[in-house]
JSON list of C-alpha atoms in Angstrom, two decimals:
[
{"chain": "T", "resi": 1, "resn": "ASP", "atom": "CA", "xyz": [-12.89, 48.08, -14.15]},
{"chain": "T", "resi": 2, "resn": "VAL", "atom": "CA", "xyz": [-13.88, 48.54, -17.77]},
{"chain": "T", "resi": 3, "resn": "LYS", "atom": "CA", "xyz": [-17.51, 49.15, -18.45]},
{"chain": "T", "resi": 4, "resn": "VAL", "atom": "CA", "xyz": [-19.90, 49.23, -21.36]},
{"chain": "T", "resi": 5, "resn": "THR", "atom": "CA", "xyz": [-23.48, 50.01, -20.42]},
{"chain": "T", "resi": 6, "resn": "GLN", "atom": "CA", "xyz": [-26.66, 49.87, -22.47]},
{"chain": "T", "resi": 7, "resn": "SER", "atom": "CA", "xyz": [-29.72, 51.92, -21.74]},
{"chain": "T", "resi": 8, "resn": "SER", "atom": "CA", "xyz": [-32.17, 49.05, -21.29]},
{"chain": "T", "resi": 9, "resn": "ARG", "atom": "CA", "xyz": [-31.99, 45.29, -20.70]},
{"chain": "T", "resi": 10, "resn": "TYR", "atom": "CA", "xyz": [-35.48, 44.67, -22.04]},
{"chain": "T", "resi": 11, "resn": "LEU", "atom": "CA", "xyz": [-37.58, 46.79, -24.36]},
{"chain": "T", "resi": 12, "resn": "VAL", "atom": "CA", "xyz": [-40.98, 46.25, -25.94]},
{"chain": "T", "resi": 13, "resn": "LYS", "atom": "CA", "xyz": [-42.03, 48.52, -28.81]},
{"chain": "T", "resi": 14, "resn": "ARG", "atom": "CA", "xyz": [-44.81, 48.62, -31.36]},
{"chain": "T", "resi": 15, "resn": "THR", "atom": "CA", "xyz": [-44.41, 48.27, -35.10]},
{"chain": "T", "resi": 16, "resn": "GLY", "atom": "CA", "xyz": [-43.63, 51.65, -36.70]},
{"chain": "T", "resi": 17, "resn": "GLU", "atom": "CA", "xyz": [-42.23, 53.26, -33.54]},
{"chain": "T", "resi": 18, "resn": "LYS", "atom": "CA", "xyz": [-38.86, 55.00, -33.58]},
{"chain": "T", "resi": 19, "resn": "VAL", "atom": "CA", "xyz": [-36.54, 53.20, -31.21]},
{"chain": "T", "resi": 20, "resn": "PHE", "atom": "CA", "xyz": [-33.33, 54.50, -29.64]},
{"chain": "T", "resi": 21, "resn": "LEU", "atom": "CA", "xyz": [-30.77, 52.15, -28.10]},
{"chain": "T", "resi": 22, "resn": "GLU", "atom": "CA", "xyz": [-27.94, 53.84, -26.26]},
{"chain": "T", "resi": 23, "resn": "CYS", "atom": "CA", "xyz": [-24.50, 52.56, -25.43]},
{"chain": "T", "resi": 24, "resn": "VAL", "atom": "CA", "xyz": [-21.93, 54.25, -23.20]},
{"chain": "T", "resi": 25, "resn": "GLN", "atom": "CA", "xyz": [-18.34, 53.17, -22.52]},
{"chain": "T", "resi": 26, "resn": "ASP", "atom": "CA", "xyz": [-15.99, 54.60, -19.94]},
{"chain": "T", "resi": 27, "resn": "MET", "atom": "CA", "xyz": [-12.70, 53.36, -21.39]},
{"chain": "T", "resi": 28, "resn": "ASP", "atom": "CA", "xyz": [-11.99, 56.17, -23.85]},
{"chain": "T", "resi": 29, "resn": "HIS", "atom": "CA", "xyz": [-12.19, 53.66, -26.70]},
{"chain": "T", "resi": 30, "resn": "GLU", "atom": "CA", "xyz": [-12.17, 54.92, -30.27]},
{"chain": "T", "resi": 31, "resn": "ASN", "atom": "CA", "xyz": [-14.08, 51.99, -31.80]},
{"chain": "T", "resi": 32, "resn": "MET", "atom": "CA", "xyz": [-17.69, 51.22, -31.00]},
{"chain": "T", "resi": 33, "resn": "PHE", "atom": "CA", "xyz": [-19.95, 48.57, -32.51]},
{"chain": "T", "resi": 34, "resn": "TRP", "atom": "CA", "xyz": [-23.57, 47.56, -32.65]},
{"chain": "T", "resi": 35, "resn": "TYR", "atom": "CA", "xyz": [-24.44, 43.92, -33.22]},
{"chain": "T", "resi": 36, "resn": "ARG", "atom": "CA", "xyz": [-27.61, 41.91, -33.27]},
{"chain": "T", "resi": 37, "resn": "GLN", "atom": "CA", "xyz": [-27.68, 38.31, -32.15]},
{"chain": "T", "resi": 38, "resn": "ASP", "atom": "CA", "xyz": [-30.22, 35.80, -33.37]},
{"chain": "T", "resi": 39, "resn": "PRO", "atom": "CA", "xyz": [-30.41, 32.04, -32.71]},
{"chain": "T", "resi": 40, "resn": "GLY", "atom": "CA", "xyz": [-28.41, 30.07, -35.24]},
{"chain": "T", "resi": 41, "resn": "LEU", "atom": "CA", "xyz": [-26.97, 33.19, -36.85]},
{"chain": "T", "resi": 42, "resn": "GLY", "atom": "CA", "xyz": [-24.49, 34.35, -34.27]},
{"chain": "T", "resi": 43, "resn": "LEU", "atom": "CA", "xyz": [-23.52, 37.99, -33.91]},
{"chain": "T", "resi": 44, "resn": "ARG", "atom": "CA", "xyz": [-23.91, 40.18, -36.97]},
{"chain": "T", "resi": 45, "resn": "LEU", "atom": "CA", "xyz": [-22.48, 43.66, -37.28]},
{"chain": "T", "resi": 46, "resn": "ILE", "atom": "CA", "xyz": [-24.99, 46.42, -37.93]},
{"chain": "T", "resi": 47, "resn": "TYR", "atom": "CA", "xyz": [-22.78, 49.54, -37.79]},
{"chain": "T", "resi": 48, "resn": "PHE", "atom": "CA", "xyz": [-19.53, 50.56, -36.29]},
{"chain": "T", "resi": 49, "resn": "SER", "atom": "CA", "xyz": [-17.76, 53.82, -35.56]},
{"chain": "T", "resi": 50, "resn": "TYR", "atom": "CA", "xyz": [-14.04, 54.48, -35.28]},
{"chain": "T", "resi": 51, "resn": "ASP", "atom": "CA", "xyz": [-14.27, 58.08, -34.20]},
{"chain": "T", "resi": 52, "resn": "VAL", "atom": "CA", "xyz": [-16.72, 60.78, -33.20]},
{"chain": "T", "resi": 53, "resn": "LYS", "atom": "CA", "xyz": [-19.17, 61.54, -36.01]},
{"chain": "T", "resi": 54, "resn": "MET", "atom": "CA", "xyz": [-17.68, 58.71, -38.10]},
{"chain": "T", "resi": 55, "resn": "LYS", "atom": "CA", "xyz": [-19.67, 55.63, -38.98]},
{"chain": "T", "resi": 56, "resn": "GLU", "atom": "CA", "xyz": [-19.39, 52.63, -41.25]},
{"chain": "T", "resi": 57, "resn": "LYS", "atom": "CA", "xyz": [-22.01, 50.17, -42.35]},
{"chain": "T", "resi": 58, "resn": "GLY", "atom": "CA", "xyz": [-21.63, 46.62, -41.16]},
{"chain": "T", "resi": 59, "resn": "ASP", "atom": "CA", "xyz": [-23.16, 43.52, -42.66]},
{"chain": "T", "resi": 60, "resn": "ILE", "atom": "CA", "xyz": [-26.84, 44.29, -41.99]},
{"chain": "T", "resi": 61, "resn": "PRO", "atom": "CA", "xyz": [-27.39, 48.08, -41.82]},
{"chain": "T", "resi": 62, "resn": "GLU", "atom": "CA", "xyz": [-30.82, 48.14, -43.51]},
{"chain": "T", "resi": 63, "resn": "GLY", "atom": "CA", "xyz": [-33.50, 49.59, -41.26]},
{"chain": "T", "resi": 64, "resn": "TYR", "atom": "CA", "xyz": [-30.97, 51.05, -38.82]},
{"chain": "T", "resi": 65, "resn": "SER", "atom": "CA", "xyz": [-29.00, 54.26, -38.38]},
{"chain": "T", "resi": 66, "resn": "VAL", "atom": "CA", "xyz": [-26.46, 55.36, -35.80]},
{"chain": "T", "resi": 67, "resn": "SER", "atom": "CA", "xyz": [-25.20, 58.46, -34.12]},
{"chain": "T", "resi": 68, "resn": "ARG", "atom": "CA", "xyz": [-21.90, 59.20, -32.40]},
{"chain": "T", "resi": 69, "resn": "GLU", "atom": "CA", "xyz": [-21.77, 62.78, -31.17]},
{"chain": "T", "resi": 70, "resn": "LYS", "atom": "CA", "xyz": [-19.46, 62.05, -28.25]},
{"chain": "T", "resi": 71, "resn": "LYS", "atom": "CA", "xyz": [-16.61, 59.58, -27.99]},
{"chain": "T", "resi": 72, "resn": "GLU", "atom": "CA", "xyz": [-18.17, 57.62, -25.14]},
{"chain": "T", "resi": 73, "resn": "ARG", "atom": "CA", "xyz": [-21.68, 57.28, -26.58]},
{"chain": "T", "resi": 74, "resn": "PHE", "atom": "CA", "xyz": [-22.94, 55.34, -29.61]},
{"chain": "T", "resi": 75, "resn": "SER", "atom": "CA", "xyz": [-26.65, 55.23, -30.37]},
{"chain": "T", "resi": 76, "resn": "LEU", "atom": "CA", "xyz": [-28.52, 52.79, -32.56]},
{"chain": "T", "resi": 77, "resn": "ILE", "atom": "CA", "xyz": [-31.76, 54.04, -34.09]},
{"chain": "T", "resi": 78, "resn": "LEU", "atom": "CA", "xyz": [-34.56, 51.98, -35.58]},
{"chain": "T", "resi": 79, "resn": "GLU", "atom": "CA", "xyz": [-36.35, 54.55, -37.68]},
{"chain": "T", "resi": 80, "resn": "SER", "atom": "CA", "xyz": [-39.56, 52.52, -37.96]},
{"chain": "T", "resi": 81, "resn": "ALA", "atom": "CA", "xyz": [-39.42, 49.33, -35.94]},
{"chain": "T", "resi": 82, "resn": "SER", "atom": "CA", "xyz": [-40.59, 46.13, -37.57]},
{"chain": "T", "resi": 83, "resn": "THR", "atom": "CA", "xyz": [-41.22, 42.68, -36.14]},
{"chain": "T", "resi": 84, "resn": "ASN", "atom": "CA", "xyz": [-38.16, 41.27, -37.91]},
{"chain": "T", "resi": 85, "resn": "GLN", "atom": "CA", "xyz": [-36.03, 43.58, -35.78]},
{"chain": "T", "resi": 86, "resn": "THR", "atom": "CA", "xyz": [-37.01, 41.65, -32.67]},
{"chain": "T", "resi": 87, "resn": "SER", "atom": "CA", "xyz": [-33.60, 40.50, -31.43]},
{"chain": "T", "resi": 88, "resn": "MET", "atom": "CA", "xyz": [-30.85, 40.81, -28.85]},
{"chain": "T", "resi": 89, "resn": "TYR", "atom": "CA", "xyz": [-28.77, 43.94, -29.49]},
{"chain": "T", "resi": 90, "resn": "LEU", "atom": "CA", "xyz": [-25.22, 44.10, -28.21]},
{"chain": "T", "resi": 91, "resn": "CYS", "atom": "CA", "xyz": [-22.89, 47.05, -28.08]},
{"chain": "T", "resi": 92, "resn": "ALA", "atom": "CA", "xyz": [-19.12, 46.71, -27.88]},
{"chain": "T", "resi": 93, "resn": "SER", "atom": "CA", "xyz": [-16.08, 48.94, -27.85]},
{"chain": "T", "resi": 94, "resn": "SER", "atom": "CA", "xyz": [-12.34, 48.59, -28.41]},
{"chain": "T", "resi": 95, "resn": "TYR", "atom": "CA", "xyz": [-9.37, 50.87, -28.63]},
{"chain": "T", "resi": 96, "resn": "TRP", "atom": "CA", "xyz": [-7.79, 51.73, -31.94]},
{"chain": "T", "resi": 97, "resn": "LEU", "atom": "CA", "xyz": [-5.78, 48.93, -33.40]},
{"chain": "T", "resi": 98, "resn": "ILE", "atom": "CA", "xyz": [-2.25, 50.23, -33.82]},
{"chain": "T", "resi": 99, "resn": "GLY", "atom": "CA", "xyz": [-0.69, 47.13, -35.25]},
{"chain": "T", "resi": 100, "resn": "LEU", "atom": "CA", "xyz": [-0.87, 43.37, -35.26]},
{"chain": "T", "resi": 101, "resn": "ALA", "atom": "CA", "xyz": [0.62, 43.25, -31.79]},
{"chain": "T", "resi": 102, "resn": "SER", "atom": "CA", "xyz": [-2.19, 45.33, -30.28]},
{"chain": "T", "resi": 103, "resn": "ARG", "atom": "CA", "xyz": [-4.62, 43.60, -28.01]},
{"chain": "T", "resi": 104, "resn": "GLY", "atom": "CA", "xyz": [-7.74, 44.88, -29.78]},
{"chain": "T", "resi": 105, "resn": "GLU", "atom": "CA", "xyz": [-10.15, 43.10, -27.46]},
{"chain": "T", "resi": 106, "resn": "GLN", "atom": "CA", "xyz": [-13.74, 44.09, -27.73]},
{"chain": "T", "resi": 107, "resn": "TYR", "atom": "CA", "xyz": [-15.65, 44.80, -24.52]},
{"chain": "T", "resi": 108, "resn": "PHE", "atom": "CA", "xyz": [-19.34, 44.05, -24.64]},
{"chain": "T", "resi": 109, "resn": "GLY", "atom": "CA", "xyz": [-22.33, 45.57, -22.94]},
{"chain": "T", "resi": 110, "resn": "PRO", "atom": "CA", "xyz": [-24.99, 43.39, -21.25]},
{"chain": "T", "resi": 111, "resn": "GLY", "atom": "CA", "xyz": [-27.31, 43.50, -24.25]},
{"chain": "T", "resi": 112, "resn": "THR", "atom": "CA", "xyz": [-30.83, 44.80, -24.90]},
{"chain": "T", "resi": 113, "resn": "ARG", "atom": "CA", "xyz": [-33.51, 42.30, -25.71]},
{"chain": "T", "resi": 114, "resn": "LEU", "atom": "CA", "xyz": [-35.90, 44.17, -28.00]},
{"chain": "T", "resi": 115, "resn": "THR", "atom": "CA", "xyz": [-39.34, 42.84, -28.84]},
{"chain": "T", "resi": 116, "resn": "VAL", "atom": "CA", "xyz": [-41.35, 44.57, -31.57]},
{"chain": "T", "resi": 117, "resn": "THR", "atom": "CA", "xyz": [-45.03, 43.69, -31.56]},
{"chain": "N", "resi": 1, "resn": "LYS", "atom": "CA", "xyz": [-20.53, 28.35, -46.05]},
{"chain": "N", "resi": 2, "resn": "ASN", "atom": "CA", "xyz": [-19.73, 30.45, -42.99]},
{"chain": "N", "resi": 3, "resn": "GLU", "atom": "CA", "xyz": [-16.24, 31.91, -42.81]},
{"chain": "N", "resi": 4, "resn": "VAL", "atom": "CA", "xyz": [-16.00, 30.78, -39.17]},
{"chain": "N", "resi": 5, "resn": "GLU", "atom": "CA", "xyz": [-17.29, 27.36, -38.25]},
{"chain": "N", "resi": 6, "resn": "GLN", "atom": "CA", "xyz": [-17.50, 25.92, -34.74]},
{"chain": "N", "resi": 7, "resn": "SER", "atom": "CA", "xyz": [-18.00, 22.39, -33.57]},
{"chain": "N", "resi": 8, "resn": "PRO", "atom": "CA", "xyz": [-19.82, 20.95, -31.86]},
{"chain": "N", "resi": 9, "resn": "GLN", "atom": "CA", "xyz": [-22.90, 23.19, -31.77]},
{"chain": "N", "resi": 10, "resn": "ASN", "atom": "CA", "xyz": [-24.01, 21.68, -28.48]},
{"chain": "N", "resi": 11, "resn": "LEU", "atom": "CA", "xyz": [-21.99, 19.86, -25.86]},
{"chain": "N", "resi": 12, "resn": "THR", "atom": "CA", "xyz": [-22.94, 18.26, -22.57]},
{"chain": "N", "resi": 13, "resn": "ALA", "atom": "CA", "xyz": [-20.42, 17.02, -20.04]},
{"chain": "N", "resi": 14, "resn": "GLN", "atom": "CA", "xyz": [-20.17, 15.69, -16.50]},
{"chain": "N", "resi": 15, "resn": "GLU", "atom": "CA", "xyz": [-18.37, 17.78, -13.94]},
{"chain": "N", "resi": 16, "resn": "GLY", "atom": "CA", "xyz": [-14.64, 17.10, -14.08]},
{"chain": "N", "resi": 17, "resn": "GLU", "atom": "CA", "xyz": [-14.48, 16.14, -17.76]},
{"chain": "N", "resi": 18, "resn": "PHE", "atom": "CA", "xyz": [-11.97, 17.60, -20.20]},
{"chain": "N", "resi": 19, "resn": "ILE", "atom": "CA", "xyz": [-13.74, 19.63, -22.87]},
{"chain": "N", "resi": 20, "resn": "THR", "atom": "CA", "xyz": [-12.64, 20.70, -26.34]},
{"chain": "N", "resi": 21, "resn": "ILE", "atom": "CA", "xyz": [-14.41, 23.16, -28.60]},
{"chain": "N", "resi": 22, "resn": "ASN", "atom": "CA", "xyz": [-13.14, 23.61, -32.14]},
{"chain": "N", "resi": 23, "resn": "CYS", "atom": "CA", "xyz": [-13.08, 26.57, -34.50]},
{"chain": "N", "resi": 24, "resn": "SER", "atom": "CA", "xyz": [-12.12, 26.53, -38.18]},
{"chain": "N", "resi": 25, "resn": "TYR", "atom": "CA", "xyz": [-11.94, 29.58, -40.40]},
{"chain": "N", "resi": 26, "resn": "SER", "atom": "CA", "xyz": [-11.49, 30.13, -44.11]},
{"chain": "N", "resi": 27, "resn": "VAL", "atom": "CA", "xyz": [-10.03, 33.66, -44.27]},
{"chain": "N", "resi": 28, "resn": "GLY", "atom": "CA", "xyz": [-6.62, 35.06, -43.55]},
{"chain": "N", "resi": 29, "resn": "ILE", "atom": "CA", "xyz": [-6.60, 36.43, -40.04]},
{"chain": "N", "resi": 30, "resn": "SER", "atom": "CA", "xyz": [-4.60, 38.75, -37.83]},
{"chain": "N", "resi": 31, "resn": "ALA", "atom": "CA", "xyz": [-6.19, 37.55, -34.60]},
{"chain": "N", "resi": 32, "resn": "LEU", "atom": "CA", "xyz": [-8.68, 35.05, -33.21]},
{"chain": "N", "resi": 33, "resn": "HIS", "atom": "CA", "xyz": [-10.86, 35.61, -30.16]},
{"chain": "N", "resi": 34, "resn": "TRP", "atom": "CA", "xyz": [-12.62, 33.23, -27.84]},
{"chain": "N", "resi": 35, "resn": "LEU", "atom": "CA", "xyz": [-15.63, 34.73, -26.07]},
{"chain": "N", "resi": 36, "resn": "GLN", "atom": "CA", "xyz": [-17.96, 33.42, -23.37]},
{"chain": "N", "resi": 37, "resn": "GLN", "atom": "CA", "xyz": [-21.64, 34.29, -23.10]},
{"chain": "N", "resi": 38, "resn": "HIS", "atom": "CA", "xyz": [-23.63, 33.32, -20.03]},
{"chain": "N", "resi": 39, "resn": "PRO", "atom": "CA", "xyz": [-27.43, 33.12, -19.99]},
{"chain": "N", "resi": 40, "resn": "GLY", "atom": "CA", "xyz": [-28.73, 36.67, -19.80]},
{"chain": "N", "resi": 41, "resn": "GLY", "atom": "CA", "xyz": [-26.55, 37.89, -22.64]},
{"chain": "N", "resi": 42, "resn": "GLY", "atom": "CA", "xyz": [-23.30, 39.42, -21.37]},
{"chain": "N", "resi": 43, "resn": "ILE", "atom": "CA", "xyz": [-20.22, 38.50, -23.42]},
{"chain": "N", "resi": 44, "resn": "VAL", "atom": "CA", "xyz": [-16.77, 38.31, -21.94]},
{"chain": "N", "resi": 45, "resn": "SER", "atom": "CA", "xyz": [-13.52, 38.04, -23.85]},
{"chain": "N", "resi": 46, "resn": "LEU", "atom": "CA", "xyz": [-11.53, 34.97, -22.78]},
{"chain": "N", "resi": 47, "resn": "PHE", "atom": "CA", "xyz": [-8.56, 35.01, -25.12]},
{"chain": "N", "resi": 48, "resn": "MET", "atom": "CA", "xyz": [-7.13, 36.80, -28.10]},
{"chain": "N", "resi": 49, "resn": "LEU", "atom": "CA", "xyz": [-4.60, 34.77, -30.07]},
{"chain": "N", "resi": 50, "resn": "SER", "atom": "CA", "xyz": [-2.45, 35.33, -33.11]},
{"chain": "N", "resi": 51, "resn": "SER", "atom": "CA", "xyz": [-0.18, 32.29, -32.67]},
{"chain": "N", "resi": 52, "resn": "GLY", "atom": "CA", "xyz": [0.63, 29.42, -30.33]},
{"chain": "N", "resi": 53, "resn": "LYS", "atom": "CA", "xyz": [-1.13, 28.84, -27.07]},
{"chain": "N", "resi": 54, "resn": "LYS", "atom": "CA", "xyz": [-2.52, 30.78, -24.11]},
{"chain": "N", "resi": 55, "resn": "LYS", "atom": "CA", "xyz": [-3.61, 29.56, -20.69]},
{"chain": "N", "resi": 56, "resn": "HIS", "atom": "CA", "xyz": [-5.76, 31.18, -18.05]},
{"chain": "N", "resi": 57, "resn": "GLY", "atom": "CA", "xyz": [-6.70, 29.06, -15.08]},
{"chain": "N", "resi": 58, "resn": "ARG", "atom": "CA", "xyz": [-8.49, 25.97, -16.37]},
{"chain": "N", "resi": 59, "resn": "LEU", "atom": "CA", "xyz": [-8.86, 27.38, -19.87]},
{"chain": "N", "resi": 60, "resn": "ILE", "atom": "CA", "xyz": [-6.37, 26.79, -22.68]},
{"chain": "N", "resi": 61, "resn": "ALA", "atom": "CA", "xyz": [-6.63, 28.18, -26.20]},
{"chain": "N", "resi": 62, "resn": "THR", "atom": "CA", "xyz": [-4.47, 27.05, -29.10]},
{"chain": "N", "resi": 63, "resn": "ILE", "atom": "CA", "xyz": [-4.22, 28.14, -32.68]},
{"chain": "N", "resi": 64, "resn": "ASN", "atom": "CA", "xyz": [-2.67, 26.59, -35.77]},
{"chain": "N", "resi": 65, "resn": "ILE", "atom": "CA", "xyz": [-2.36, 29.34, -38.38]},
{"chain": "N", "resi": 66, "resn": "GLN", "atom": "CA", "xyz": [-1.33, 26.99, -41.19]},
{"chain": "N", "resi": 67, "resn": "GLU", "atom": "CA", "xyz": [-4.34, 24.75, -40.63]},
{"chain": "N", "resi": 68, "resn": "LYS", "atom": "CA", "xyz": [-6.68, 27.69, -39.92]},
{"chain": "N", "resi": 69, "resn": "HIS", "atom": "CA", "xyz": [-7.90, 26.03, -36.77]},
{"chain": "N", "resi": 70, "resn": "SER", "atom": "CA", "xyz": [-8.20, 26.88, -33.09]},
{"chain": "N", "resi": 71, "resn": "SER", "atom": "CA", "xyz": [-9.31, 24.90, -30.06]},
{"chain": "N", "resi": 72, "resn": "LEU", "atom": "CA", "xyz": [-10.56, 25.95, -26.66]},
{"chain": "N", "resi": 73, "resn": "HIS", "atom": "CA", "xyz": [-9.95, 23.43, -23.92]},
{"chain": "N", "resi": 74, "resn": "ILE", "atom": "CA", "xyz": [-11.50, 23.39, -20.45]},
{"chain": "N", "resi": 75, "resn": "THR", "atom": "CA", "xyz": [-9.83, 21.17, -17.89]},
{"chain": "N", "resi": 76, "resn": "ALA", "atom": "CA", "xyz": [-11.72, 19.83, -14.85]},
{"chain": "N", "resi": 77, "resn": "SER", "atom": "CA", "xyz": [-15.01, 21.28, -16.08]},
{"chain": "N", "resi": 78, "resn": "HIS", "atom": "CA", "xyz": [-17.49, 22.71, -13.58]},
{"chain": "N", "resi": 79, "resn": "PRO", "atom": "CA", "xyz": [-21.19, 23.55, -13.83]},
{"chain": "N", "resi": 80, "resn": "ARG", "atom": "CA", "xyz": [-20.30, 27.27, -13.74]},
{"chain": "N", "resi": 81, "resn": "ASP", "atom": "CA", "xyz": [-18.53, 26.75, -17.08]},
{"chain": "N", "resi": 82, "resn": "SER", "atom": "CA", "xyz": [-21.97, 26.25, -18.66]},
{"chain": "N", "resi": 83, "resn": "ALA", "atom": "CA", "xyz": [-22.25, 28.97, -21.28]},
{"chain": "N", "resi": 84, "resn": "VAL", "atom": "CA", "xyz": [-22.07, 29.64, -25.00]},
{"chain": "N", "resi": 85, "resn": "TYR", "atom": "CA", "xyz": [-18.51, 29.84, -26.29]},
{"chain": "N", "resi": 86, "resn": "ILE", "atom": "CA", "xyz": [-17.99, 31.94, -29.39]},
{"chain": "N", "resi": 87, "resn": "CYS", "atom": "CA", "xyz": [-15.05, 32.01, -31.76]},
{"chain": "N", "resi": 88, "resn": "ALA", "atom": "CA", "xyz": [-14.42, 35.21, -33.70]},
{"chain": "N", "resi": 89, "resn": "VAL", "atom": "CA", "xyz": [-11.68, 36.25, -36.11]},
{"chain": "N", "resi": 90, "resn": "ARG", "atom": "CA", "xyz": [-10.31, 39.55, -37.30]},
{"chain": "N", "resi": 91, "resn": "SER", "atom": "CA", "xyz": [-9.53, 39.07, -40.95]},
{"chain": "N", "resi": 92, "resn": "THR", "atom": "CA", "xyz": [-6.45, 40.55, -42.56]},
{"chain": "N", "resi": 93, "resn": "GLU", "atom": "CA", "xyz": [-8.78, 42.61, -44.73]},
{"chain": "N", "resi": 94, "resn": "SER", "atom": "CA", "xyz": [-9.88, 44.39, -41.52]},
{"chain": "N", "resi": 95, "resn": "TYR", "atom": "CA", "xyz": [-6.35, 45.18, -40.40]},
{"chain": "N", "resi": 96, "resn": "ASN", "atom": "CA", "xyz": [-7.14, 48.88, -39.95]},
{"chain": "N", "resi": 97, "resn": "THR", "atom": "CA", "xyz": [-10.38, 48.36, -38.06]},
{"chain": "N", "resi": 98, "resn": "ASP", "atom": "CA", "xyz": [-11.46, 45.95, -35.38]},
{"chain": "N", "resi": 99, "resn": "LYS", "atom": "CA", "xyz": [-14.26, 44.23, -37.32]},
{"chain": "N", "resi": 100, "resn": "LEU", "atom": "CA", "xyz": [-14.77, 40.62, -36.29]},
{"chain": "N", "resi": 101, "resn": "ILE", "atom": "CA", "xyz": [-16.35, 37.64, -38.03]},
{"chain": "N", "resi": 102, "resn": "PHE", "atom": "CA", "xyz": [-18.19, 35.45, -35.55]},
{"chain": "N", "resi": 103, "resn": "GLY", "atom": "CA", "xyz": [-18.97, 31.76, -35.37]},
{"chain": "N", "resi": 104, "resn": "THR", "atom": "CA", "xyz": [-22.44, 30.75, -34.27]},
{"chain": "N", "resi": 105, "resn": "GLY", "atom": "CA", "xyz": [-21.27, 29.49, -30.91]},
{"chain": "N", "resi": 106, "resn": "THR", "atom": "CA", "xyz": [-21.04, 26.24, -28.98]},
{"chain": "N", "resi": 107, "resn": "ARG", "atom": "CA", "xyz": [-23.53, 25.75, -26.17]},
{"chain": "N", "resi": 108, "resn": "LEU", "atom": "CA", "xyz": [-21.88, 23.89, -23.27]},
{"chain": "N", "resi": 109, "resn": "GLN", "atom": "CA", "xyz": [-23.75, 22.39, -20.36]},
{"chain": "N", "resi": 110, "resn": "VAL", "atom": "CA", "xyz": [-21.83, 20.81, -17.51]},
{"chain": "N", "resi": 111, "resn": "PHE", "atom": "CA", "xyz": [-23.82, 18.69, -15.08]},
{"chain": "N", "resi": 112, "resn": "PRO", "atom": "CA", "xyz": [-22.83, 17.94, -11.48]}
]
């Protein structure tokens, strides 16, 4: 059974703290993604990675960084947490898209609800 | 204007009703996904479509590439179908990655 796990379901941090969110997948997927989900805005891509040590900015990378030192692990870092980063954070993974006929489904973790006070 | 629009935003139904959720998109796509998110956050992939129609149990997804439109149908709805249903597309500009563009979701509540 495929699995994407995230380090915490709920997290409360103070403004200015450095926050680490970890995501681990056991499917040997090349692609990994970090999203945030806010009411009325849907899922928005923060960063993604298509290989170890590779990363690409998504639509809203400001205030975030990422790290992918191992294929199975993708970390999201909030360098200095702010209240506007209070959100649900979702990690996902997929295998490399070979062509249009590939399945390319994304598998999601359970999410981390982060509150910054 | 969002590149992926879903309608309706909210939907309530009585158990047993036939349900349709619509998704329209404005970009060229290589695939369209339907996702389900239950309260608590976890998202599950229901379908990935690039043409035609797919069926899984009581769920049916169709896509019309020319009209840039997809529908998700639920037959004989049940309270356990209550969830947020999300449409997402992989644009042809993202053909070498797996980046998706998401709709804002349709919240479905099915009452007994």
